[in-house]
Coordinates of C-alpha atoms and ligand atoms in Angstrom, one line a residue:
X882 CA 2.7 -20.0 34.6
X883 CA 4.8 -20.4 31.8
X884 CA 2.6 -19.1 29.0
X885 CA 3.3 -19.3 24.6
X886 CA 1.7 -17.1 22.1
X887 CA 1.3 -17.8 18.2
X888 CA 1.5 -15.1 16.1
X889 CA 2.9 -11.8 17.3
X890 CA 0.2 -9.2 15.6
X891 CA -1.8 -6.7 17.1
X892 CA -3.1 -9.0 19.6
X893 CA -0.2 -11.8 20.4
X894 CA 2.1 -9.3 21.0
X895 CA -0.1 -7.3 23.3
X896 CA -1.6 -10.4 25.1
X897 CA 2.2 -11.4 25.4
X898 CA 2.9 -8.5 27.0
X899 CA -0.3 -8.4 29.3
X900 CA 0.6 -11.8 31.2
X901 CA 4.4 -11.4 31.6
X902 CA 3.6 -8.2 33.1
X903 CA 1.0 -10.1 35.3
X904 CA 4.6 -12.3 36.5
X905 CA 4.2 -15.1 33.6
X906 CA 7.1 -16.1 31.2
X907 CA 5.7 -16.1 28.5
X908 CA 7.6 -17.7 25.1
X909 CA 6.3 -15.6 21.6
X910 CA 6.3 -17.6 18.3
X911 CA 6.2 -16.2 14.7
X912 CA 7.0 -17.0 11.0
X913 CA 8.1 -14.1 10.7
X914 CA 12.0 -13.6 11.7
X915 CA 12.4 -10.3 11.2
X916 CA 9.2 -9.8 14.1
X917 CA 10.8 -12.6 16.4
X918 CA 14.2 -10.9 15.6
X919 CA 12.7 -7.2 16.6
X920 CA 10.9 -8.4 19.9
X921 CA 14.6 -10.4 20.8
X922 CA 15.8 -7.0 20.7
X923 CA 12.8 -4.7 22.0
X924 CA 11.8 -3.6 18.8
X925 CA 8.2 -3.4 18.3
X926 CA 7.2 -4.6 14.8
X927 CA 4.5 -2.3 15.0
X928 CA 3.3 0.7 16.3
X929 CA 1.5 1.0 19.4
X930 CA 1.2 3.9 22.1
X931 CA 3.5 1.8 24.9
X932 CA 4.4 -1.0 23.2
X933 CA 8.3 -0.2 22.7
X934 CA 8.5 0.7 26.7
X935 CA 7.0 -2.3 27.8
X936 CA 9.0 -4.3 25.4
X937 CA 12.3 -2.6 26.7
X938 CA 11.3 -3.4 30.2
X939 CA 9.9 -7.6 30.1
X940 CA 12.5 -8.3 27.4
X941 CA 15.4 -7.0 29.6
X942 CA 13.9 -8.9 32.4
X943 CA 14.0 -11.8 30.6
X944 CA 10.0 -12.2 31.4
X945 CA 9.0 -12.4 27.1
X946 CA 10.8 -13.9 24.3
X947 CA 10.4 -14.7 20.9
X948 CA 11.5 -17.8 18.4
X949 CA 10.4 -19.3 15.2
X950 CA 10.1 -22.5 16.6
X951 CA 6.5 -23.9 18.0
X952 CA 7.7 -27.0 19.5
X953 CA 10.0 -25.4 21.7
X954 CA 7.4 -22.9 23.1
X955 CA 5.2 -25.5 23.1
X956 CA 7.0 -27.7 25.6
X957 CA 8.4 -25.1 27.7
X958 CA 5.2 -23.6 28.6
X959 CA 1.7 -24.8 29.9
X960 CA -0.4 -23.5 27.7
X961 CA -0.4 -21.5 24.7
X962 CA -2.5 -19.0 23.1
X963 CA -3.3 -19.0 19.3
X964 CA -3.3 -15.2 18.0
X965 CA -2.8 -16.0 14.2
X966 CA -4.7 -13.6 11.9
X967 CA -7.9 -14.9 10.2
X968 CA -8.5 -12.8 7.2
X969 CA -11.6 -13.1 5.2
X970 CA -11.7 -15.0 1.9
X971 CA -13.3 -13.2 -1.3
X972 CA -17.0 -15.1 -0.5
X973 CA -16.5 -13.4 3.1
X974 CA -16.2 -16.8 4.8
X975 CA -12.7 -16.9 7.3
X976 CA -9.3 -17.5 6.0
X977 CA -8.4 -20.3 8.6
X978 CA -5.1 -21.4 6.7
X979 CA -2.9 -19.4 9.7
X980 CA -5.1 -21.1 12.4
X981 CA -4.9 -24.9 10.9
X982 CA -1.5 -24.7 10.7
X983 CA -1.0 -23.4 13.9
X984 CA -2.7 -26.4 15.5
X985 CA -1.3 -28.9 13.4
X986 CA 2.5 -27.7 14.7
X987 CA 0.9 -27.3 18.0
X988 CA -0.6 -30.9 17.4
X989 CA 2.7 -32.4 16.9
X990 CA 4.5 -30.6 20.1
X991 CA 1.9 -32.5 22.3
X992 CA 2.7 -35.5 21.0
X993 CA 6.0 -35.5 23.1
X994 CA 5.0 -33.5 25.5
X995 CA 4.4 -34.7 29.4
X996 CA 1.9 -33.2 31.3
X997 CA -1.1 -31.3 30.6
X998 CA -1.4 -28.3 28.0
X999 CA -4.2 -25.8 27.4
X1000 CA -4.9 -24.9 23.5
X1001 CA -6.4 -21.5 23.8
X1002 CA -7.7 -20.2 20.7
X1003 CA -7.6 -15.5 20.8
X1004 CA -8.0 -15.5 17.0
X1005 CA -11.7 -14.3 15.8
X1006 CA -13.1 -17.6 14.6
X1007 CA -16.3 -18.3 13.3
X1008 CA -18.6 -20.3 15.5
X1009 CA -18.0 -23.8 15.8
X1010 CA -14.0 -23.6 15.1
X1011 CA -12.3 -24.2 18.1
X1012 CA -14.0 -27.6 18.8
X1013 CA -14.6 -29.2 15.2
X1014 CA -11.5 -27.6 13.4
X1015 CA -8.8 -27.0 16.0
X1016 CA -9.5 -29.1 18.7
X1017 CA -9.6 -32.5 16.0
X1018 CA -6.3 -31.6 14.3
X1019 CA -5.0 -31.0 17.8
X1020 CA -5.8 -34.6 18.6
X1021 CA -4.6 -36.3 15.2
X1022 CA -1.5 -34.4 15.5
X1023 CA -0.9 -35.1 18.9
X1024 CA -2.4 -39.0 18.4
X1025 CA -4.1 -38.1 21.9
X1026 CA -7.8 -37.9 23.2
X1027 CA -8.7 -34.6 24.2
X1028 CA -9.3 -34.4 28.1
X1029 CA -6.4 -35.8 30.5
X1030 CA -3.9 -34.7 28.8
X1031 CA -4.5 -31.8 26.8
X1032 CA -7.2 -29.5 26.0
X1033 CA -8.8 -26.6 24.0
X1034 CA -10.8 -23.2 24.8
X1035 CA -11.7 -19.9 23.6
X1036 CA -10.6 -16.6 24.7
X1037 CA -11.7 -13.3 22.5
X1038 CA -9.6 -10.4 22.2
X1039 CA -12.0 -7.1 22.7
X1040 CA -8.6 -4.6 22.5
X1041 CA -8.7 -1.6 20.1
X1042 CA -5.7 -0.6 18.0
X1043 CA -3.8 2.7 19.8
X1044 CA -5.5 1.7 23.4
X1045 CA -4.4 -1.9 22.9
X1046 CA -2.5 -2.0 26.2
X1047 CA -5.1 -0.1 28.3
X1048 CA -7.6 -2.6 27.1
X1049 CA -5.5 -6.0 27.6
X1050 CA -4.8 -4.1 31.4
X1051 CA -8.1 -3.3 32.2
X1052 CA -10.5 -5.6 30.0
X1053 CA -14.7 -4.4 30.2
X1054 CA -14.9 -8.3 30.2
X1055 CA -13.1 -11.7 30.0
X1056 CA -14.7 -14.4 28.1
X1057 CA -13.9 -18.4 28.3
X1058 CA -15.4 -20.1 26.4
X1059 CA -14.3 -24.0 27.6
X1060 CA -15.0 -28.1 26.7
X1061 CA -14.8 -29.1 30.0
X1062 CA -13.6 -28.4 33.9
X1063 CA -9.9 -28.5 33.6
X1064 CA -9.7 -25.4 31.2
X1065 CA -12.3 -23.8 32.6
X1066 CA -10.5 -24.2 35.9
X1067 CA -6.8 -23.2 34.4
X1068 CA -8.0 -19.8 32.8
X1069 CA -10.1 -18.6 35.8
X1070 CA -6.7 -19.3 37.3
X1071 CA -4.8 -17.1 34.3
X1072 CA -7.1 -14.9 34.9
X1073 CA -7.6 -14.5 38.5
X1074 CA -6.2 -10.9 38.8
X1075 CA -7.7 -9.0 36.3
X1076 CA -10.7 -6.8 38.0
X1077 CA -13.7 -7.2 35.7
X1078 CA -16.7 -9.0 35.1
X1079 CA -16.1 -12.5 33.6
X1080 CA -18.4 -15.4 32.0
X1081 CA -17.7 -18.6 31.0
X1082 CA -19.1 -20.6 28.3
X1083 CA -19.1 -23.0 25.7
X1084 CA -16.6 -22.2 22.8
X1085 CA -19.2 -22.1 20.3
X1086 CA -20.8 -19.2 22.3
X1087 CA -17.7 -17.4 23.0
X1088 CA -17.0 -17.5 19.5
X1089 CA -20.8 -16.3 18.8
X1090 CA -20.1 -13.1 21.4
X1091 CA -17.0 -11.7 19.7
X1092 CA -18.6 -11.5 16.5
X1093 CA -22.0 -10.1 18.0
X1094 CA -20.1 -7.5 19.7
X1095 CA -18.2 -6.5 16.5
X1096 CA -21.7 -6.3 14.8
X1097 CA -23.5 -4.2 17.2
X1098 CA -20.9 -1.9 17.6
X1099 CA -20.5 -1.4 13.3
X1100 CA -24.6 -1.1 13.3
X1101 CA -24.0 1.9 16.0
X1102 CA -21.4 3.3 13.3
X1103 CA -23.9 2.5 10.0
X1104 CA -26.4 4.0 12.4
X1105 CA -25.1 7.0 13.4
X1106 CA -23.7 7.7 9.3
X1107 CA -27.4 7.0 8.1
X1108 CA -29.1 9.5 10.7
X1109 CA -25.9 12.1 9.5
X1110 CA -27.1 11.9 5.9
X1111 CA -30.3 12.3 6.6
X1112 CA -29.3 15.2 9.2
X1113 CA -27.0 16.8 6.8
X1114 CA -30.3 17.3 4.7
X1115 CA -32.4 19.0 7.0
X1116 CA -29.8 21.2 8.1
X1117 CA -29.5 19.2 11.5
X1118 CA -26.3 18.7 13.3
X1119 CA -26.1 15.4 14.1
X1120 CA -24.0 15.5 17.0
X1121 CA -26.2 17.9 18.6
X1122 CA -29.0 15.6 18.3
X1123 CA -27.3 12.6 19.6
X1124 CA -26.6 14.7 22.6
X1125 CA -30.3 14.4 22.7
X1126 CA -30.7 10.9 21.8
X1127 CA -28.4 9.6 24.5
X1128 CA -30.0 11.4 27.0
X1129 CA -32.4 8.0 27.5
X1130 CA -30.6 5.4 30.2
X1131 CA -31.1 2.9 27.4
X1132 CA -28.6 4.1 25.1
X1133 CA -25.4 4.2 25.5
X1134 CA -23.3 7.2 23.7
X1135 CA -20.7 5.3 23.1
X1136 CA -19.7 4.9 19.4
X1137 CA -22.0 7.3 17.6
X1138 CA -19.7 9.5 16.0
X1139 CA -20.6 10.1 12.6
X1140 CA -18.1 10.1 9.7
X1141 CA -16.4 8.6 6.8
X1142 CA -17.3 4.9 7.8
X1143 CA -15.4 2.2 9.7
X1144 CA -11.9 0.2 9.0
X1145 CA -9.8 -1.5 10.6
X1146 CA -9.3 -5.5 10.4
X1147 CA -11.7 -6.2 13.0
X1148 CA -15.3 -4.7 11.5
X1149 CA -15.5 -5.6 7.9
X1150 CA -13.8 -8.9 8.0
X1151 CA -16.2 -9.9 11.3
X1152 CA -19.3 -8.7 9.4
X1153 CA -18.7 -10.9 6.6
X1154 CA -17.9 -13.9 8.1
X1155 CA -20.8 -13.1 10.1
X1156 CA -22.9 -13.0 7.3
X1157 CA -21.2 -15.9 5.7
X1158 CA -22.2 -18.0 8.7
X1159 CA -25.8 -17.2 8.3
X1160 CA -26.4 -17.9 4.8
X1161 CA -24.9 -21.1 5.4
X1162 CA -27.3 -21.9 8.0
X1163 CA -30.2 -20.4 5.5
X1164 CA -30.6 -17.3 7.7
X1165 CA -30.6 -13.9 6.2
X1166 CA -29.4 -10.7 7.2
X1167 CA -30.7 -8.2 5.8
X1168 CA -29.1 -5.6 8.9
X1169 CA -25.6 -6.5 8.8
X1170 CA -26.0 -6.6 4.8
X1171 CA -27.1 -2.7 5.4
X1172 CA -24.5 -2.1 8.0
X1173 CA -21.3 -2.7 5.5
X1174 CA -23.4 -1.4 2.5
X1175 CA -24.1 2.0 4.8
X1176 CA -20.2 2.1 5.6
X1177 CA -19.3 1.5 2.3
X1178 CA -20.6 5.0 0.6
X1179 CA -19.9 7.0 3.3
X1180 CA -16.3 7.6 2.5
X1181 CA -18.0 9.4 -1.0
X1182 CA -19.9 11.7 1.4
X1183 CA -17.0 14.0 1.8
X1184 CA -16.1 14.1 -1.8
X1185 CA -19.6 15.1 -2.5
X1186 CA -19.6 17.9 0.3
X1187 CA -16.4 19.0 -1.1
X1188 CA -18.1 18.7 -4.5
X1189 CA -20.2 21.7 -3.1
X1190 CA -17.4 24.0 -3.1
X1191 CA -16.5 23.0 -7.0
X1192 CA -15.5 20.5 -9.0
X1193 CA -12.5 18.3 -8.1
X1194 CA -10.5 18.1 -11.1
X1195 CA -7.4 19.5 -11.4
X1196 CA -7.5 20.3 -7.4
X1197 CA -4.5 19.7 -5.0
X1198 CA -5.9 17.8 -2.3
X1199 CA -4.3 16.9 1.0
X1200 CA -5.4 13.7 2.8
X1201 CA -5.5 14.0 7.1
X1202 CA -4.9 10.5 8.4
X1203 CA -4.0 7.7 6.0
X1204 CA -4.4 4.6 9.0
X1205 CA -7.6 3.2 9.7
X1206 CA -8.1 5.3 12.7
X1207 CA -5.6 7.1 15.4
X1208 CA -2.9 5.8 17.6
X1209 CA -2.1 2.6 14.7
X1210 CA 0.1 2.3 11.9
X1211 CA -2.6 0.1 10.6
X1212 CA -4.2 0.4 7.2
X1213 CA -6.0 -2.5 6.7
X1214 CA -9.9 -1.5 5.5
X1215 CA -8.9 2.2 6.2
X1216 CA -11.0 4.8 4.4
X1217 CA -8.5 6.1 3.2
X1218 CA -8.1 3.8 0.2
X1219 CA -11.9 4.6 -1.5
X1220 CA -11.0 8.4 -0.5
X1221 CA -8.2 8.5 -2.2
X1222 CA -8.7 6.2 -5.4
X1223 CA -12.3 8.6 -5.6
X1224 CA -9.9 11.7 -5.8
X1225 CA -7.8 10.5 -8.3
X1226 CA -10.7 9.2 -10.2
X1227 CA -12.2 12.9 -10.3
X1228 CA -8.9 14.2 -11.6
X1229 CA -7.1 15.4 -8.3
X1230 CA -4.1 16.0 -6.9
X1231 CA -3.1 14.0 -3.7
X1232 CA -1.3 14.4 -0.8
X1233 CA -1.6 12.0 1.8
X1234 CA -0.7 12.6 5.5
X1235 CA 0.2 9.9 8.3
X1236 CA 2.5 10.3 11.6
X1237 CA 2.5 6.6 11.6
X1238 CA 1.2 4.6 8.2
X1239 CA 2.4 6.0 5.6
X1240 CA 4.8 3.3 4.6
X1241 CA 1.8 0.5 4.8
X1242 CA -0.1 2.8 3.0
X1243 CA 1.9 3.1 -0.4
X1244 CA 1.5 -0.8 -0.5
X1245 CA -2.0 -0.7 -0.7
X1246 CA -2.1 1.9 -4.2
X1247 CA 2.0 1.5 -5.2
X1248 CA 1.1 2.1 -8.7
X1249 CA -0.8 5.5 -7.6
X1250 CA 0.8 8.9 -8.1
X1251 CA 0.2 10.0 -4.9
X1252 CA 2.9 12.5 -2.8
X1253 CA 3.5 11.8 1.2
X1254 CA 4.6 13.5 4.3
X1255 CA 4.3 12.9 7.8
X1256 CA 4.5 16.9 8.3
X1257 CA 0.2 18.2 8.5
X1258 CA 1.2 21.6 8.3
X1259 CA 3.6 20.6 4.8
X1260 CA 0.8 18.4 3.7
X1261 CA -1.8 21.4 3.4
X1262 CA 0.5 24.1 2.2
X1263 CA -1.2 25.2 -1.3
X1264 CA -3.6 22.7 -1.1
X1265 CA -7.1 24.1 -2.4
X1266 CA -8.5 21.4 -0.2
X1267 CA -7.9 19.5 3.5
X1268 CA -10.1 16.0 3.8
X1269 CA -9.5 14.8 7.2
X1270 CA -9.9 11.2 7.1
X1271 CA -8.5 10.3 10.4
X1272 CA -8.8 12.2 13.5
X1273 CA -4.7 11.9 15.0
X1274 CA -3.9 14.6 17.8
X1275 CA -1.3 15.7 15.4
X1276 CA -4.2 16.6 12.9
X1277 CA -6.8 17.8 16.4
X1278 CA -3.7 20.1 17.2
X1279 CA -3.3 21.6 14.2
X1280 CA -3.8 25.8 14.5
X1281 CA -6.5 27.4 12.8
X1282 CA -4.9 30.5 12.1
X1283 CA -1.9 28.1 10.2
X1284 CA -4.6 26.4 8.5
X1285 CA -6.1 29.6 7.0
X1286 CA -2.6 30.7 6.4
X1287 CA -1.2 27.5 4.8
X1288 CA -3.9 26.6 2.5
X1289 CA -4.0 28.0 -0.7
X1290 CA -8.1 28.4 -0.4
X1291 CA -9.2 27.0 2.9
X1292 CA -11.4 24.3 2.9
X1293 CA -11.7 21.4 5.3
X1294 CA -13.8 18.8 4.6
X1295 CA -14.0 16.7 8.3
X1296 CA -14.9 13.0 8.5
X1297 CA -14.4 12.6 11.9
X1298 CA -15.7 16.0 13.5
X1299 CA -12.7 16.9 14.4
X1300 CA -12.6 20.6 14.8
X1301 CA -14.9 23.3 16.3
X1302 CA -17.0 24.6 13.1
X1303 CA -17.7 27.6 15.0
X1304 CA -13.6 28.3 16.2
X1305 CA -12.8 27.2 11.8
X1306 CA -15.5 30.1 10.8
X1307 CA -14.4 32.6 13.0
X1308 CA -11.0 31.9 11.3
X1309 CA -12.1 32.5 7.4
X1310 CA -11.8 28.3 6.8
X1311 CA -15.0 27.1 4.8
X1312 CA -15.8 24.0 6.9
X1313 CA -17.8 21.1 6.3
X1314 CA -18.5 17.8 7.9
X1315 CA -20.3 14.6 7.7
X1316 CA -23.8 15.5 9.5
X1317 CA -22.7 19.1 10.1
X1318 CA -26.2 20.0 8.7
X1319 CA -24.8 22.9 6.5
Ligands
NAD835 P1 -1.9 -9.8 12.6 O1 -2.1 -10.1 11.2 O2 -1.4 -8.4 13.0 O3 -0.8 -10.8 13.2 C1 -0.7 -12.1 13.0 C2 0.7 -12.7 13.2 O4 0.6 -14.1 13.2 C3 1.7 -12.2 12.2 O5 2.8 -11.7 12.8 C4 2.1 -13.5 11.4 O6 3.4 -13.5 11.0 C5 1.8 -14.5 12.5 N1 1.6 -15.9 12.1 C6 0.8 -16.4 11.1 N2 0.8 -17.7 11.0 C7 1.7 -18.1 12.0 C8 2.1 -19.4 12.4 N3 1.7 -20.6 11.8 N4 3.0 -19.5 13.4 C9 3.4 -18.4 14.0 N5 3.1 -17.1 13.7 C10 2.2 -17.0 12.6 O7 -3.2 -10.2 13.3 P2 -4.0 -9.4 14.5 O8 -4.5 -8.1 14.1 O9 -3.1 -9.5 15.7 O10 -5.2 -10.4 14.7 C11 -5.1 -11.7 15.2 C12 -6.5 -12.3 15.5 O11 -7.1 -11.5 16.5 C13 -7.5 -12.2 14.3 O12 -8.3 -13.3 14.3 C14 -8.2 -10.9 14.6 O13 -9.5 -10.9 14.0 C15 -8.3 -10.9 16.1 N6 -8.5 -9.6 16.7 C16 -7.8 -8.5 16.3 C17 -7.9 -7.3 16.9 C18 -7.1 -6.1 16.4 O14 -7.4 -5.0 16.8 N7 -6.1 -6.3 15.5 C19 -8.7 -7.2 18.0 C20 -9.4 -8.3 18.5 C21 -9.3 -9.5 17.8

């Protein structure tokens, strides 16, 4: 098929990727020139484990492509994919200015356009999108009835930023959500060679189930950081016990690591529109309301183990892990904002350590005096303390004996459990950790 993708993000890109490799061309679109001019020349705009090998490879086969222009992806392909972010507006409700606009240009393509053309809507949207926002601008763009000649459906994206590719290869599921036969028809088609379960639906529901999976799995997160807190108390470690916990069939160990609290620009955004969509149907929610107020003191934890060890002001700090979690150059909701801006609030010295995000990370604090290096073991020499905030191999590799070394008085304070407590003690390191239970 000949396949085109709006927006070229975390998830365009990917899903671009993902078909031409399945032997689609497939036509990118973005605002952005500088991304359409990178892809052109197999330069990924971002970073992703993969991304700039499989790039090399389809672009050089002249399988992907990129342009600025909607209406000519639009009419050379047979369907396209809308992947256009949708952040969240200050009352949590979505941001759906990217996605409008996107159907509107899309709209007017179709107007021209012979033969039939699938709308496929991968953006997170909040229920009830796809078929009263997109699919009517679709039609008054186009000035044509939804049905014979075009129409619209819903396709979540499940894939996790630094396994992005793995995950858009091997998906756990595929979900359609559809308006009638011909859609449902053309993306079990797409679709036909990708090994996993798959459901279809009504868009409405698919849109439901990406937003219910987000929730769950940030209530496993709030979950596990509650039962840490309380663990930490008792003198409990908390991964021990959920060793104990997830011996029972019915739950799953997946995503119980304690920590610092989840980020990203999936989780906090989803939880709000989330919530946003229940008040205005005059449903409350008092779990999810505890699920982002859980997540949102749990970055303070690790000041206030460090806060054990002394008071902060005056420290030199060093910051493990400045992206929202490993293998991303994404910072968007990381934890390592409210880490940081609470260490400078207490009057200490920062160093902040990324191998990937260091550059998106100054834009989110520019006016902050804080010093950078994409060297770990640079980063902790003569620090008093190490807060690892993200848990990178870089940072899982890094040598005890350096450590204890490096440091000017070594303390780690770990909120991702990413060392052995017992290999850090045996080395003289005084180490603490979310749930540690000492
Ligand atoms: P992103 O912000 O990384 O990328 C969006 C891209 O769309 C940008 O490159 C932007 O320039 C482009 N764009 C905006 N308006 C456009 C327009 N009118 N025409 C062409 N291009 C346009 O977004 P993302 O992280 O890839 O997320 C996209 C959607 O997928 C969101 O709804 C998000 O919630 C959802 N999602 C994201 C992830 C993830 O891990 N990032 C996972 C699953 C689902």
């Amino acid at each position: 098929m000949n396949i085109s993708v709006i927006g070229t993000g975390y998830v365009g890109l990917i899903t671009a990727i993902t078909f031409a490799k399945k032997g689609h061309k497939v036509i990118c679109v973005d605002i952005s020139a500088e991304r359409v001019d990178a892809i052109n020349h197999a330069k990924p705009p971002f970073f992703e484990p993969g991304l700039d090998e499989y790039l090399r490879d389809l672009v050089g086969a002249h399988s992907l492509w990129a342009t600025s222009n909607t209406e000519e992806a639009v009419n050379n392909s047979d369907m396209t994919f809308i992947c256009v972010g949708t952040p969240h507006l200050p009352d949590g409700s979505q941001d759906l200015t990217y996605v409008t606009k996107c159907a509107k240009d899309i709209g007017a393509a179709l107007k021209t356009k012979d033969g039939y053309h699938l709308v496929v809507v991968k953006s997170t949207v909040e229920p009830g999108t796809t078929k009263l926002t997109v699919l009517p601008l679709l039609c008054e763009a186009a000035g044509k009835e939804e049905g014979k000649e075009f129409s619209c459906a819903h396709n979540p994206e499940f894939l996790r930023e630094g396994t992005a590719l793995a995950d858009s290869f091997n998906p756990d599921r595929i979900i359609m959500g559809v308006l009638d036969d011909s859609s449902r028809e053309l993306l079990l088609d797409l679709y036909s060679n990708f090994e996993c379960p798959k459901l279809v639906v009504d868009t409405n529901t698919s849109e439901m189930i990406k937003y219910a999976s987000n929730a769950f799995l940030a209530t496993k997160i709030s979950f596990a950081n509650e039962m840490a807190n309380i663990c930490q108390k008792l003198g409990v470690d908390v991964a021990e016990m959920f060793k104990g916990v997830t011996m029972d069939h019915r739950i799953n160990p997946h995503f119980f690591n304690a920590g610092c609290g989840f980020g990203g620009s999936c989780f906090p955004k989803d939880i709000s529109a989330l919530i946003h969509v229940a008040k205005n149907q005059g449903v409350q929610t008092p779990l999810m309301n505890s699920v982002m107020s859980v997540n949102d003191v749990q970055p303070l934890k690790c000041l206030e183990l460090a806060k054990t060890s002394g008071e902060l002001s005056g420290k030199s700090v060093a910051v493990l892990g400045l992206a929202f979690k490993p293998g991303t150059d994404d910072v968007r909701e990381t934890r390592a904002l409210p880490l940081i801006q609470a260490l400078l609030k207490e009057g200490a010295k920062v160093t902040g350590y990324d191998p990937q995000a260091i550059e998106n990370f100054k834009k989110l604090l520019p006016e902050a005096s804080v010093e950078y290096t994409d060297d770990a073991y640079v980063a902790i020499t003569g620090k008093d303390i190490a807060f690892v905030q993200c848990d990178w191999n870089e940072i899982r590799l890094l040598e005890p004996k350096k450590i204890k070394e490096l440091m000017k008085t070594p303390v780690v304070i770990d909120g991702r459990r990413t060392f052995d407590p017992k290999i850090m003690e045996g080395h003289g390191i005084t180490y603490k950790a979310i749930g540690l239970g000492k």
